[in-house]
Short mmCIF file of C-alpha atoms and ligand atoms in Angstrom, two decimals:
data_model
loop_
_atom_site.label_atom_id
_atom_site.label_comp_id
_atom_site.label_asym_id
_atom_site.label_seq_id
_atom_site.Cartn_x
_atom_site.Cartn_y
_atom_site.Cartn_z
CA MET A 1 -0.23 -0.40 -0.06
CA THR A 2 1.54 3.13 -0.70
CA LYS A 3 3.00 5.30 2.17
CA LEU A 4 1.68 9.13 3.05
CA LEU A 5 3.24 11.25 5.18
CA ILE A 6 1.25 14.26 6.60
CA THR A 7 3.63 16.65 9.03
CA ARG A 8 0.91 18.32 11.01
CA GLN A 9 -2.23 17.62 12.57
CA ILE A 10 -5.04 18.20 10.14
CA ASP A 11 -9.04 17.83 9.36
CA ASP A 12 -10.45 14.63 9.80
CA ALA A 13 -13.23 14.27 7.49
CA VAL A 14 -9.58 15.32 4.87
CA LEU A 15 -7.81 12.38 7.45
CA THR A 16 -10.36 9.55 7.60
CA ASN A 17 -10.24 9.91 3.49
CA ALA A 18 -7.37 10.25 3.12
CA ARG A 19 -7.18 6.71 6.09
CA ALA A 20 -9.31 4.59 2.93
CA ARG A 21 -7.00 4.76 0.67
CA PHE A 22 -3.78 5.18 1.80
CA GLU A 23 -1.27 3.54 4.92
CA THR A 24 -1.50 7.02 6.34
CA THR A 25 1.59 7.77 9.49
CA VAL A 26 0.55 11.85 11.08
CA ARG A 27 3.45 13.66 12.99
CA THR A 28 1.58 14.77 16.82
CA ASP A 29 4.53 17.13 17.10
CA PRO A 30 3.06 20.67 15.95
CA GLY A 31 6.20 22.22 14.79
CA GLY A 32 7.72 21.28 10.95
CA LEU A 33 10.38 19.38 9.72
CA SER A 34 13.97 19.81 10.56
CA GLU A 35 15.96 19.38 6.81
CA ALA A 36 17.54 16.06 8.22
CA GLU A 37 13.56 14.92 8.70
CA ALA A 38 12.61 15.96 5.82
CA ALA A 39 15.20 14.17 4.08
CA LYS A 40 14.78 10.75 6.06
CA ALA A 41 11.02 11.22 5.34
CA LEU A 42 11.61 11.07 1.29
CA THR A 43 13.54 7.89 2.22
CA GLU A 44 10.53 6.33 3.89
CA TYR A 45 7.45 7.23 2.48
CA ASP A 46 5.93 7.50 -1.17
CA ALA A 47 4.26 11.36 -0.69
CA ILE A 48 3.78 13.44 2.35
CA LEU A 49 1.64 15.94 3.29
CA PRO A 50 4.23 18.58 3.74
CA THR A 51 2.75 22.68 5.38
CA LEU A 52 4.69 25.40 6.15
CA GLY A 53 8.13 25.30 8.40
CA ASP A 54 8.48 21.98 6.68
CA ASN A 55 12.73 22.23 5.56
CA PHE A 56 12.35 20.90 2.00
CA THR A 57 15.82 22.73 0.68
CA ALA A 58 17.78 22.12 -1.68
CA GLY A 59 19.63 19.80 0.69
CA ALA A 60 17.04 17.95 2.06
CA PHE A 61 16.82 16.53 -1.70
CA GLU A 62 20.33 16.17 -1.79
CA ALA A 63 20.67 14.65 1.55
CA ALA A 64 18.42 12.63 0.27
CA GLY A 65 19.73 11.01 -3.14
CA ALA A 66 19.78 7.87 -4.58
CA TYR A 67 17.27 6.58 -1.65
CA LEU A 68 14.50 9.24 -2.03
CA LYS A 69 10.89 7.01 -1.98
CA CYS A 70 8.98 9.57 -2.46
CA LYS A 71 6.96 10.61 -5.90
CA VAL A 72 4.63 13.69 -4.81
CA LEU A 73 4.53 16.80 -2.48
CA GLY A 74 1.14 17.89 -2.14
CA ASN A 75 1.33 21.10 0.53
CA PHE A 76 -0.99 22.47 2.14
CA GLY A 77 -0.70 25.94 1.94
CA VAL A 78 -1.00 28.31 -1.06
CA GLY A 79 2.31 29.87 -0.06
CA TYR A 80 5.95 26.44 -0.14
CA ASN A 81 8.73 28.73 -0.22
CA HIS A 82 10.22 25.94 2.31
CA ILE A 83 10.25 24.00 -0.44
CA ASP A 84 12.55 23.88 -3.03
CA VAL A 85 10.33 23.07 -6.19
CA ALA A 86 13.91 23.38 -8.42
CA ALA A 87 15.36 20.59 -6.40
CA ALA A 88 12.95 19.13 -6.30
CA ARG A 89 11.69 19.00 -9.69
CA VAL A 90 15.39 17.25 -11.12
CA ALA A 91 15.09 14.87 -7.80
CA GLY A 92 11.83 13.47 -10.23
CA VAL A 93 9.00 14.95 -6.80
CA ALA A 94 5.77 16.60 -7.84
CA VAL A 95 4.56 19.97 -5.70
CA THR A 96 1.60 20.79 -5.33
CA ASN A 97 -0.55 24.10 -3.63
CA THR A 98 -3.76 24.35 -2.35
CA PRO A 99 -4.77 28.26 -4.21
CA ASP A 100 -8.01 29.90 -4.28
CA VAL A 101 -9.65 27.86 -1.28
CA LEU A 102 -8.09 29.96 1.52
CA THR A 103 -9.08 33.64 -0.83
CA ASP A 104 -11.64 34.72 0.98
CA ALA A 105 -10.74 33.42 4.33
CA THR A 106 -7.20 35.30 3.75
CA ALA A 107 -8.23 38.64 2.56
CA ASP A 108 -11.12 38.78 5.47
CA ILE A 109 -7.30 38.51 8.27
CA GLY A 110 -6.37 41.18 5.09
CA TRP A 111 -9.28 42.92 6.72
CA THR A 112 -8.95 42.34 9.91
CA LEU A 113 -5.61 43.89 10.31
CA ILE A 114 -6.66 46.90 8.67
CA LEU A 115 -9.70 47.65 10.98
CA ALA A 116 -7.49 46.22 14.33
CA THR A 117 -4.85 48.57 13.08
CA ALA A 118 -6.65 51.91 12.31
CA ARG A 119 -9.05 52.35 15.24
CA ARG A 120 -6.41 50.65 17.78
CA ALA A 121 -8.45 48.11 18.71
CA GLY A 122 -5.33 45.89 20.14
CA GLU A 123 -4.19 48.64 22.81
CA GLY A 124 -8.15 48.99 22.96
CA GLU A 125 -8.10 44.89 24.03
CA ARG A 126 -5.41 45.80 26.51
CA MET A 127 -6.95 47.79 28.21
CA VAL A 128 -10.26 46.92 29.29
CA ARG A 129 -8.75 42.58 30.31
CA SER A 130 -6.09 44.71 32.60
CA GLY A 131 -8.89 46.85 33.86
CA GLN A 132 -7.46 49.62 32.60
CA TRP A 133 -10.08 51.48 31.33
CA GLY A 134 -11.51 55.00 32.38
CA GLY A 135 -14.48 55.54 30.27
CA PHE A 136 -15.09 56.82 27.12
CA GLY A 137 -13.36 60.01 27.01
CA PRO A 138 -14.48 62.23 23.33
CA LYS A 139 -9.53 62.10 22.95
CA SER A 140 -8.60 58.58 23.92
CA LEU A 141 -7.61 55.87 21.48
CA LEU A 142 -8.29 57.90 18.56
CA GLY A 143 -7.55 56.58 15.20
CA THR A 144 -7.65 57.05 11.66
CA GLN A 145 -10.90 56.42 10.01
CA VAL A 146 -10.72 53.94 7.00
CA THR A 147 -14.55 54.42 4.60
CA GLY A 148 -12.47 56.75 2.13
CA LYS A 149 -8.45 55.80 2.21
CA THR A 150 -6.44 54.89 -0.56
CA LEU A 151 -5.38 51.35 -0.59
CA GLY A 152 -2.12 50.60 -1.39
CA ILE A 153 -1.89 46.83 -2.34
CA VAL A 154 1.36 45.67 -3.06
CA GLY A 155 1.14 41.82 -5.13
CA MET A 156 -1.61 41.56 -7.28
CA GLY A 157 -2.63 38.18 -7.16
CA ARG A 158 -5.93 35.98 -6.28
CA ILE A 159 -5.57 37.46 -2.41
CA GLY A 160 -4.72 40.75 -4.08
CA GLN A 161 -7.41 41.29 -5.68
CA ALA A 162 -10.24 39.77 -2.85
CA VAL A 163 -9.01 42.09 -0.27
CA ALA A 164 -9.25 45.20 -2.68
CA LYS A 165 -13.19 44.00 -3.98
CA ARG A 166 -13.45 44.11 -0.08
CA GLY A 167 -11.98 47.95 -0.18
CA HIS A 168 -13.41 48.98 -2.83
CA TYR A 169 -16.92 47.58 -2.36
CA GLY A 170 -17.08 47.54 1.24
CA PHE A 171 -14.88 50.65 2.47
CA ASP A 172 -15.15 52.99 -0.61
CA MET A 173 -11.75 53.48 -1.43
CA PRO A 174 -9.66 54.53 -4.18
CA VAL A 175 -6.64 51.61 -4.21
CA ILE A 176 -4.24 51.47 -6.54
CA PHE A 177 -2.22 48.59 -6.59
CA TYR A 178 2.00 47.82 -7.12
CA ASN A 179 2.79 44.32 -9.71
CA ARG A 180 5.85 42.90 -11.68
CA SER A 181 4.06 42.49 -14.52
CA LYS A 182 0.61 44.25 -15.83
CA LYS A 183 -1.99 43.43 -14.25
CA GLU A 184 -6.76 43.19 -14.67
CA ALA A 185 -7.58 44.13 -11.47
CA GLY A 186 -11.31 42.93 -12.01
CA LEU A 187 -12.39 46.39 -10.41
CA PRO A 188 -12.14 49.83 -10.97
CA ALA A 189 -8.23 51.19 -9.32
CA ARG A 190 -4.77 52.21 -10.30
CA GLN A 191 -1.82 50.01 -11.14
CA VAL A 192 1.56 52.16 -10.44
CA ASP A 193 4.80 51.28 -12.29
CA THR A 194 6.60 51.53 -8.69
CA LEU A 195 7.06 50.39 -5.43
CA ALA A 196 7.50 53.74 -4.32
CA GLU A 197 5.22 55.20 -6.09
CA LEU A 198 2.60 53.01 -4.31
CA MET A 199 4.37 53.41 -0.96
CA ALA A 200 4.17 57.13 -0.91
CA GLU A 201 0.26 57.96 -2.17
CA ALA A 202 -1.49 54.48 -0.54
CA ASP A 203 -2.80 55.28 3.48
CA PHE A 204 -3.05 51.61 3.62
CA VAL A 205 -0.72 49.51 2.63
CA VAL A 206 -1.63 45.73 1.84
CA VAL A 207 1.57 42.94 0.95
CA THR A 208 -0.07 39.86 -0.67
CA THR A 209 3.37 39.22 -2.23
CA PRO A 210 4.12 34.99 -2.60
CA GLY A 211 7.29 34.92 -0.54
CA GLY A 212 10.50 33.19 -1.76
CA ALA A 213 13.79 34.34 -3.55
CA GLU A 214 12.37 36.36 -5.58
CA THR A 215 10.78 38.80 -3.12
CA THR A 216 12.33 39.03 -0.24
CA LYS A 217 13.15 42.09 1.59
CA LEU A 218 11.22 43.21 -1.31
CA ILE A 219 9.71 46.39 1.14
CA ASP A 220 12.74 47.48 2.44
CA ALA A 221 13.91 50.58 4.65
CA ALA A 222 13.38 52.55 1.78
CA ALA A 223 10.22 51.87 0.47
CA ILE A 224 9.19 51.89 4.37
CA ALA A 225 10.68 55.36 4.59
CA ALA A 226 8.10 56.38 1.35
CA MET A 227 5.13 56.09 3.36
CA LYS A 228 3.26 58.26 5.08
CA PRO A 229 3.16 59.29 8.80
CA SER A 230 0.27 58.77 9.00
CA GLY A 231 0.06 55.61 6.15
CA ILE A 232 -0.75 52.07 8.26
CA PHE A 233 1.42 48.89 6.68
CA VAL A 234 -0.32 45.38 6.62
CA ASN A 235 1.87 42.16 5.67
CA ILE A 236 -0.54 38.65 5.27
CA SER A 237 1.63 37.34 3.01
CA ARG A 238 5.60 35.62 4.10
CA GLY A 239 7.12 37.72 6.90
CA GLU A 240 10.25 37.61 4.87
CA VAL A 241 9.15 39.97 2.11
CA VAL A 242 9.23 42.48 5.27
CA ASP A 243 12.77 44.06 6.14
CA GLU A 244 10.87 43.35 10.30
CA ALA A 245 14.34 45.16 11.35
CA ALA A 246 13.96 48.26 9.86
CA LEU A 247 9.68 48.16 9.16
CA ILE A 248 10.32 48.25 13.15
CA ASP A 249 12.38 51.31 13.44
CA ALA A 250 9.97 53.08 11.27
CA LEU A 251 6.69 52.00 14.11
CA GLU A 252 9.61 52.85 17.08
CA ARG A 253 11.20 56.15 15.52
CA GLY A 254 6.80 56.71 14.57
CA ALA A 255 7.92 57.54 10.98
CA ILE A 256 4.81 55.85 10.34
CA THR A 257 1.16 55.40 12.06
CA GLY A 258 0.95 51.44 12.79
CA ALA A 259 1.17 47.97 11.28
CA GLY A 260 -0.24 44.45 11.53
CA LEU A 261 1.09 41.76 10.36
CA ASP A 262 0.05 37.95 10.66
CA VAL A 263 3.72 36.84 9.40
CA TYR A 264 7.40 36.65 10.85
CA GLU A 265 10.80 36.11 9.24
CA LYS A 266 11.52 34.20 12.04
CA GLU A 267 7.95 32.43 12.47
CA PRO A 268 7.45 31.15 15.61
CA GLN A 269 9.61 33.55 16.98
CA VAL A 270 8.17 37.41 16.81
CA PRO A 271 10.88 40.50 18.02
CA GLU A 272 11.29 41.69 21.46
CA ARG A 273 10.97 45.63 19.72
CA LEU A 274 8.20 44.38 17.96
CA ARG A 275 6.06 42.43 20.57
CA ALA A 276 6.81 45.60 23.15
CA LEU A 277 4.90 47.71 20.05
CA ASP A 278 1.77 49.15 20.83
CA ASN A 279 1.00 50.20 17.45
CA CYS A 280 1.04 47.25 15.73
CA VAL A 281 -1.67 44.52 15.83
CA LEU A 282 0.05 40.90 15.85
CA LEU A 283 -1.65 37.86 15.68
CA PRO A 284 -0.16 34.27 14.90
CA HIS A 285 -0.22 33.53 10.84
CA LEU A 286 -3.93 33.16 10.97
CA GLY A 287 -4.67 33.98 7.58
CA SER A 288 -6.61 30.08 6.08
CA ALA A 289 -7.55 29.65 9.66
CA THR A 290 -11.02 29.26 9.65
CA VAL A 291 -12.74 24.87 10.26
CA GLU A 292 -14.02 25.96 6.61
CA THR A 293 -10.23 26.63 5.04
CA ARG A 294 -8.76 23.78 6.33
CA ARG A 295 -11.30 21.62 5.47
CA ALA A 296 -10.34 22.33 1.96
CA MET A 297 -6.96 23.14 1.86
CA GLY A 298 -6.52 19.20 4.21
CA GLN A 299 -8.90 17.87 0.74
CA LEU A 300 -7.33 19.61 -2.32
CA ALA A 301 -3.93 18.80 -1.39
CA LEU A 302 -4.84 14.40 -0.37
CA ASP A 303 -7.37 15.41 -4.01
CA ASN A 304 -3.68 15.11 -5.60
CA ILE A 305 -1.87 13.01 -3.96
CA ILE A 306 -5.14 11.28 -4.20
CA ALA A 307 -5.18 12.21 -8.97
CA TRP A 308 -0.21 11.15 -8.33
CA ALA A 309 -1.39 7.45 -7.00
CA ASP A 310 -4.39 7.38 -9.96
CA GLY A 311 -2.40 8.27 -12.34
CA GLN A 312 -3.71 11.35 -13.59
CA ASP A 313 -3.10 14.21 -14.04
CA LEU A 314 -2.18 16.74 -10.54
CA LEU A 315 -4.60 19.60 -10.23
CA THR A 316 -2.31 22.42 -9.05
CA LEU A 317 1.09 21.63 -10.26
CA VAL A 318 3.57 24.44 -9.36
CA ASN A 319 6.88 22.78 -10.66
C1 LIG B 1 -0.24 29.27 2.86
O1 LIG B 1 -1.16 28.99 1.77
O2 LIG B 1 0.67 29.75 1.90
C2 LIG B 1 -1.02 30.40 4.75
O3 LIG B 1 0.18 30.49 4.36
C3 LIG B 1 -0.69 29.20 5.73
O4 LIG B 1 0.34 28.60 5.01
#
């Protein structure tokens, strides 16, 4: 029987489906596979359902070498920057991801961060919980109005478009976006030529690019410096897309008004300096975290592995 490794606990219904079809092993460790563990898994299983934090690096494929047994990595997640897809291809391992099914949930988290940061919801919540709230005050905890402000999207893919749609239709926001290639946004929105232009013009900057070598530190100190002092920065893509130290510096100096972050450079570590700041809202990578979405992601990852086992075209192949 085909041996499948699922590297983290997943939705019960999806797990039942996996067990019905494959000899399935599920890891109980909540942490990701190290490079050495990933290499070992590649030699022991025919198929793997990995996720963010599992280190399927070039080194892992190299270490598996001639003992490599695995033929497919059905990644749980749309982002796959934890897998060296070029090394996988050379090793003959197909890699798939889970696009579309998580678009709305992730866009909703982008909006959770926009609103929570603009309206200082984190600060307010901490105040209430700690018993520090002194009552309603005409000047207390004043935030920034969201409706009608300019929304700037960095990376106008599916998630960027879903964030933009909510801003345009729900909050009457003019939408601008920066994307490396020319893009039809599917709604009234203006593509700007440079990242600097977007950073300078937007009141709210939301980063939705994929992670990986091409976007690492795309948002550098200069890009952050181009933002308005009233600007709010939101990242729902990958931590490494942003120069985290430069962002912390800007937040500490009050060079921008606030930041809402769902992702970090070295997850699950979040720098102490960032945690100490009141002008940012920090979430633990919740983008796709709804019951419905995580079930759909698991099933799509599994369906890709089933397609491979049946000798059919993979549904969402990325390499
Ligand atoms: C994704 O799908 O890439 C999310 O960030 C969760 O991994």
